[in-house]
PDB file of C-alpha atoms in Angstrom:
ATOM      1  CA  UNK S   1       0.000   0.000   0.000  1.00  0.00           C
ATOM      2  CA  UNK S   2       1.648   3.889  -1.028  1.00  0.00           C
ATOM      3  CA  UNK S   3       2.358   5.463   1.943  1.00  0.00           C
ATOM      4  CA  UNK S   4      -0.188   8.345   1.118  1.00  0.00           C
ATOM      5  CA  UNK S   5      -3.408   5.965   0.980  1.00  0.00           C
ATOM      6  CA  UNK S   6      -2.129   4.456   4.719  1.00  0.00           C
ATOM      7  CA  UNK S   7      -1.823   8.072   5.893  1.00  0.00           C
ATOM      8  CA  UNK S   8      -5.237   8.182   4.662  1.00  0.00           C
ATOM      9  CA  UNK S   9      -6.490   5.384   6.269  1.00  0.00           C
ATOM     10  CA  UNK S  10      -4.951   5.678   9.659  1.00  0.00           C
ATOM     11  CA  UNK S  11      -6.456   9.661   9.470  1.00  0.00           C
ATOM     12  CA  UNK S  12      -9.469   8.131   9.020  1.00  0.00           C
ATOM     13  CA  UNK S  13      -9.640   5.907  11.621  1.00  0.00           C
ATOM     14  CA  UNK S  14      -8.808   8.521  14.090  1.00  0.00           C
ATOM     15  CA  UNK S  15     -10.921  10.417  12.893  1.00  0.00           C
ATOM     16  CA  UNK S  16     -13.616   8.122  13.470  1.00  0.00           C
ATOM     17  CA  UNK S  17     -12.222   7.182  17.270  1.00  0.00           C
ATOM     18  CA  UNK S  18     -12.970  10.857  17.738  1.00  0.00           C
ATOM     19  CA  UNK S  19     -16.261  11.306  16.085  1.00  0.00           C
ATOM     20  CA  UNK S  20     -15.292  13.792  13.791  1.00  0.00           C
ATOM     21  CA  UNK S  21     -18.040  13.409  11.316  1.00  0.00           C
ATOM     22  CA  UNK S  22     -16.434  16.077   8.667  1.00  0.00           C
ATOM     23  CA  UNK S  23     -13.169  14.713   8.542  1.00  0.00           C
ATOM     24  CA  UNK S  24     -14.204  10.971   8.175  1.00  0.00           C
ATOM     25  CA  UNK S  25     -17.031  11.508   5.744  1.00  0.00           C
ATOM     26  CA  UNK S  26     -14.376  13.142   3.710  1.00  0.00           C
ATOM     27  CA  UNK S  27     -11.934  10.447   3.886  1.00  0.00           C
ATOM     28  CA  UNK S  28     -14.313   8.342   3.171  1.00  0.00           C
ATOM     29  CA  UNK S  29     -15.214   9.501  -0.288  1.00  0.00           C
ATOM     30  CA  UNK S  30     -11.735  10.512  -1.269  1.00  0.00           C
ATOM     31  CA  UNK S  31     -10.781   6.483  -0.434  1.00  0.00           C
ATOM     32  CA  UNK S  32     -13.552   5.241  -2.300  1.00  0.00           C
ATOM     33  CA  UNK S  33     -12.614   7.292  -5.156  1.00  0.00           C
ATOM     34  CA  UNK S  34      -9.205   6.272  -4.680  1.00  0.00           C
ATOM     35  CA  UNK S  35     -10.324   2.693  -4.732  1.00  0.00           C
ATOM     36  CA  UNK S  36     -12.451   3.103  -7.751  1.00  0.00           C
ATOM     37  CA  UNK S  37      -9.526   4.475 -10.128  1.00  0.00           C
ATOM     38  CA  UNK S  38      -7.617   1.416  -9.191  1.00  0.00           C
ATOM     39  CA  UNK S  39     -10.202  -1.062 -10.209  1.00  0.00           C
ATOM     40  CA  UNK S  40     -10.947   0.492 -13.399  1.00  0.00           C
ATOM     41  CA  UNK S  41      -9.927  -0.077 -16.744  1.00  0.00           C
ATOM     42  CA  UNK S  42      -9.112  -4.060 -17.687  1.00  0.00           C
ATOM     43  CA  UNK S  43      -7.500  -5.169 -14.300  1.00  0.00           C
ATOM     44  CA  UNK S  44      -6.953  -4.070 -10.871  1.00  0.00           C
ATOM     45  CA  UNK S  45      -3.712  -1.963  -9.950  1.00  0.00           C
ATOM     46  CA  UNK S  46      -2.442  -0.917  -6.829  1.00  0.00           C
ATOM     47  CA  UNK S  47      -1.725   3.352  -7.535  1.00  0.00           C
ATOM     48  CA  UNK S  48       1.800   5.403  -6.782  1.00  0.00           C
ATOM     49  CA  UNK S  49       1.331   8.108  -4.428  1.00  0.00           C
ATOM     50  CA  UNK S  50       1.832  10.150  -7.777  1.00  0.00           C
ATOM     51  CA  UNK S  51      -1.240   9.192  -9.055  1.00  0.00           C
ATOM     52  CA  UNK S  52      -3.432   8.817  -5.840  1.00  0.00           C
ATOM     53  CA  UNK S  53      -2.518  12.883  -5.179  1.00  0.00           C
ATOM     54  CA  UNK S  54      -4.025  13.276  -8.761  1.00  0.00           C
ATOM     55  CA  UNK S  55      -7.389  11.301  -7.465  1.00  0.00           C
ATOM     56  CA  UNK S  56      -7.141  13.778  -3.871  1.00  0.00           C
ATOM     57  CA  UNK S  57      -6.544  16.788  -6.173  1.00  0.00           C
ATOM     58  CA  UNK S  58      -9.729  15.716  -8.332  1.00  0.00           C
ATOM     59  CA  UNK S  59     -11.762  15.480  -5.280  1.00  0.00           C
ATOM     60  CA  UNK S  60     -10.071  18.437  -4.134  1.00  0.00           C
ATOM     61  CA  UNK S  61     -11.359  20.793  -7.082  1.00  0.00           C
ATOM     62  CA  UNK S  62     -14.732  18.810  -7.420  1.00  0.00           C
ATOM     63  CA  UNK S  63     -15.151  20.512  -3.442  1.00  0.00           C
ATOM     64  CA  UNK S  64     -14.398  23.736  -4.822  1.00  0.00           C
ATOM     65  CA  UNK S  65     -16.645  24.090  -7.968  1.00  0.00           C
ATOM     66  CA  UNK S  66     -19.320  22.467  -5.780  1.00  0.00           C
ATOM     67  CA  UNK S  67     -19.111  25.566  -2.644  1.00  0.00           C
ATOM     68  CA  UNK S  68     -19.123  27.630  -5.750  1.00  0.00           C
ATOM     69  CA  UNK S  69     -22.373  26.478  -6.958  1.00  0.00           C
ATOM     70  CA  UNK S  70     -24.041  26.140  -3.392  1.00  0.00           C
ATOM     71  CA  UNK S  71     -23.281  29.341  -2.765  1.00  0.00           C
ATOM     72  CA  UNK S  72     -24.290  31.132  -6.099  1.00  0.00           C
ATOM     73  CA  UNK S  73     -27.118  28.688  -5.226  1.00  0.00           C
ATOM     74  CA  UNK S  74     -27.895  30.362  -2.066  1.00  0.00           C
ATOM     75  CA  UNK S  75     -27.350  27.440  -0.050  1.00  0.00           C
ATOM     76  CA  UNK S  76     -24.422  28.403   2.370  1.00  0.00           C
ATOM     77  CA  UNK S  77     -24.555  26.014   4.550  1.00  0.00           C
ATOM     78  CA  UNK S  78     -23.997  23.404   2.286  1.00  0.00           C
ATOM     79  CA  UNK S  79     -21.191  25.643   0.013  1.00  0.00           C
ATOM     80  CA  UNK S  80     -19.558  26.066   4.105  1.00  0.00           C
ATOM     81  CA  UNK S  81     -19.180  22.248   4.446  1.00  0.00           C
ATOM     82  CA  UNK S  82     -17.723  21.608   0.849  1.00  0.00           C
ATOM     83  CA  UNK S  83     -15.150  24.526   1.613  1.00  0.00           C
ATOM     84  CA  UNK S  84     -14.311  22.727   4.482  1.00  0.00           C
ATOM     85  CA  UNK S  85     -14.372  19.082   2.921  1.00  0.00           C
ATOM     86  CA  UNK S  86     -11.986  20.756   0.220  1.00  0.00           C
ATOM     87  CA  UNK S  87      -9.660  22.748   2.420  1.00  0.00           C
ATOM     88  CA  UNK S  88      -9.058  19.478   4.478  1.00  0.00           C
ATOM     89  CA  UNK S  89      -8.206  17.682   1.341  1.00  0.00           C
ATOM     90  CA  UNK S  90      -5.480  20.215  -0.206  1.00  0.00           C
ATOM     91  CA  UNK S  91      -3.635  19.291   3.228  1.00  0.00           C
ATOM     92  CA  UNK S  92      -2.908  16.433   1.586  1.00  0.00           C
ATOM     93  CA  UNK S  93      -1.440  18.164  -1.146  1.00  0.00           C
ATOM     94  CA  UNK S  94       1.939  19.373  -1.965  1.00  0.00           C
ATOM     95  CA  UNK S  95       2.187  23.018  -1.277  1.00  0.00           C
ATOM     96  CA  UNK S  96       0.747  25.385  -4.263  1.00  0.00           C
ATOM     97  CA  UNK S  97       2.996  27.536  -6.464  1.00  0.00           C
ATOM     98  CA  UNK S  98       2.827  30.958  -5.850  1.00  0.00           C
ATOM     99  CA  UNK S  99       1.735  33.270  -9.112  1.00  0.00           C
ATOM    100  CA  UNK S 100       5.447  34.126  -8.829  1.00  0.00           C
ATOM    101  CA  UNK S 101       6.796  30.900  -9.012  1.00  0.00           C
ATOM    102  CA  UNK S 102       4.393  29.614 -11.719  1.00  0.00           C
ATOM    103  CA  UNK S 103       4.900  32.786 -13.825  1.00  0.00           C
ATOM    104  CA  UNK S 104       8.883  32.026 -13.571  1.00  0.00           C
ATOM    105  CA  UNK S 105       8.534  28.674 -14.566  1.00  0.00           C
ATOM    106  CA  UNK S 106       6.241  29.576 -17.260  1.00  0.00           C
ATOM    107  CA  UNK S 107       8.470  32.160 -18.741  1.00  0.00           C
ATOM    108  CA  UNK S 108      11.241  29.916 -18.947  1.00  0.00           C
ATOM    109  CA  UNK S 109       8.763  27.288 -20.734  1.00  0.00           C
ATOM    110  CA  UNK S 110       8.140  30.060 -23.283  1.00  0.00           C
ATOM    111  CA  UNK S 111      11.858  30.409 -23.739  1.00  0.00           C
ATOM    112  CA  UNK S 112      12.083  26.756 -24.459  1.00  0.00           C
ATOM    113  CA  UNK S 113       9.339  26.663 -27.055  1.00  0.00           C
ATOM    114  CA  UNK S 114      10.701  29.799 -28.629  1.00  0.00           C
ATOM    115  CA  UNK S 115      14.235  28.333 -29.167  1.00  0.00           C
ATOM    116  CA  UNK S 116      12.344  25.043 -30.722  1.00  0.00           C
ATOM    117  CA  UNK S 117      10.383  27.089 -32.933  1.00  0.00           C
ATOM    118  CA  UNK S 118       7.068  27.039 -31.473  1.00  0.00           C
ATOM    119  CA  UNK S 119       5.893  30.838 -31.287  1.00  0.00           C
ATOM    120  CA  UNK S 120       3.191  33.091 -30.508  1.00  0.00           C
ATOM    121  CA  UNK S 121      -0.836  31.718 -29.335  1.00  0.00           C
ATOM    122  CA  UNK S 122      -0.176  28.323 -31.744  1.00  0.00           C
ATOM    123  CA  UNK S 123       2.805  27.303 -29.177  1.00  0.00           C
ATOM    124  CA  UNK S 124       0.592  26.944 -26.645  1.00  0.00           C
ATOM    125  CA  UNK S 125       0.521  22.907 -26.933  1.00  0.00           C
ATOM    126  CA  UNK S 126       4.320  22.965 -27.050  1.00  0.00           C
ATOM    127  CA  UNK S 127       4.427  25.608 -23.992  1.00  0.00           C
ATOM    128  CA  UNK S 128       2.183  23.329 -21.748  1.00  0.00           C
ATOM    129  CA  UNK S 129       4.085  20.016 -22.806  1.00  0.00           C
ATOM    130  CA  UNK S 130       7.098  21.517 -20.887  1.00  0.00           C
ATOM    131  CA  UNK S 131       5.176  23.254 -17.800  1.00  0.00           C
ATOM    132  CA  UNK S 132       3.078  20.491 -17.419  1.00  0.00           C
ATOM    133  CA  UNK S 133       5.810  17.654 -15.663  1.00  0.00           C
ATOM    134  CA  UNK S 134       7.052  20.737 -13.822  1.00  0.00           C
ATOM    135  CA  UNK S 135       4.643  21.704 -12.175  1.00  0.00           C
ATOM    136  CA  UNK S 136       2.358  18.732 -11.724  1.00  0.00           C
ATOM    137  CA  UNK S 137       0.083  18.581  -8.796  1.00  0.00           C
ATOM    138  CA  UNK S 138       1.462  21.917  -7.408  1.00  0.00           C
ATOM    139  CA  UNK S 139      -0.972  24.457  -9.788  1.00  0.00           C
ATOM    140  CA  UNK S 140      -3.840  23.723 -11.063  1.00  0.00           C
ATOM    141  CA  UNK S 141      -4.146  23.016 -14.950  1.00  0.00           C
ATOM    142  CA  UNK S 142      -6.571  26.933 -15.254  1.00  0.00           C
ATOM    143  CA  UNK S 143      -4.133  28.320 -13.704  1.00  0.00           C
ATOM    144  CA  UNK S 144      -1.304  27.360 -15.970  1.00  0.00           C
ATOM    145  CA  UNK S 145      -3.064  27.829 -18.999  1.00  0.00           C
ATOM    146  CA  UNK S 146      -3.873  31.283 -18.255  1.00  0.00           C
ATOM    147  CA  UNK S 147      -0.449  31.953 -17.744  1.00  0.00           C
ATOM    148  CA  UNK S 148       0.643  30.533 -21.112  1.00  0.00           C
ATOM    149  CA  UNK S 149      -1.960  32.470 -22.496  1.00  0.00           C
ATOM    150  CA  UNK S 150      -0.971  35.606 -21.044  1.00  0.00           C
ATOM    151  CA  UNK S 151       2.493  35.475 -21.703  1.00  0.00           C
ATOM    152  CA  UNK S 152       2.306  33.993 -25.505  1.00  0.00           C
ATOM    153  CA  UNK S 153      -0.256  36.948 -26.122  1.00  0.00           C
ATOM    154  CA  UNK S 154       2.166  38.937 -24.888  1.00  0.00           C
TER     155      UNK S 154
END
């Protein structure tokens, strides 16, 4: 078992031993999920800690876009808890890039492209093959494009 999906498990568990509802509801879902990518597709795999922080970091953003709904929905409570549920997900999570950092590494992507040939808004494939690996897990994919976008456009 990765050592990300134990730290899950024994969180959950301890969570449970102290009755925190939030917490172990949470957990719950996220290790279903987690559970459900590795049984799909033609036979069952155990996932790398790589890919189970891409299955947290999917639950992570489904949180997000669903508070943003509850609350354009005028349902606050319910947006509240999803903030929460997604908030004590990204703790799980490496730390996010700052816009400083990701417009650095960005730049230097552009750079990259440029020297290869790839220029202006059609080198955006070419930019975001390069960011991509660099920056995986710690920004999330809007984010980066819009950078790309802003900086090819110029």
């Amino acid at each position: 078992m990765t050592t990300l999906k134990s730290k899950l498990k024994e969180d959950l568990t301890t969570a449970m031993k102290a009755r925190d509802e939030l917490t172990s509801s949470t957990l719950r879902l996220t290790l279903t999920a987690i559970t459900k990518e590795e049984v799909s597709g033609k036979t069952a795999r155990e996932l790398s800690d790589d890919e189970v922080q891409k299955v947290i970091a999917k639950e992570a953003k489904k949180r997000r876009e669903a508070a943003e709904a509850f609350a354009q929905g005028g349902r606050t409570e319910q947006a509240e808890r999803e903030k929460a549920e997604g908030e004590l997900l990204d703790a799980y999570l490496p730390k996010q890039l700052s816009d400083d950092e990701l417009g650095a590494i960005v730049a230097s992507a552009v750079e990259e492209a440029k020297a290869a040939g790839a220029e202006g808004p059609r080198a955006m494939g070419a930019v975001m093959k390069i960011v991509n690996p660099k920056v995986a897990g710690r920004a999330d994919g809007g984010r980066v494009a819009a950078a790309v976008k802003k900086l090819l456009a110029g």
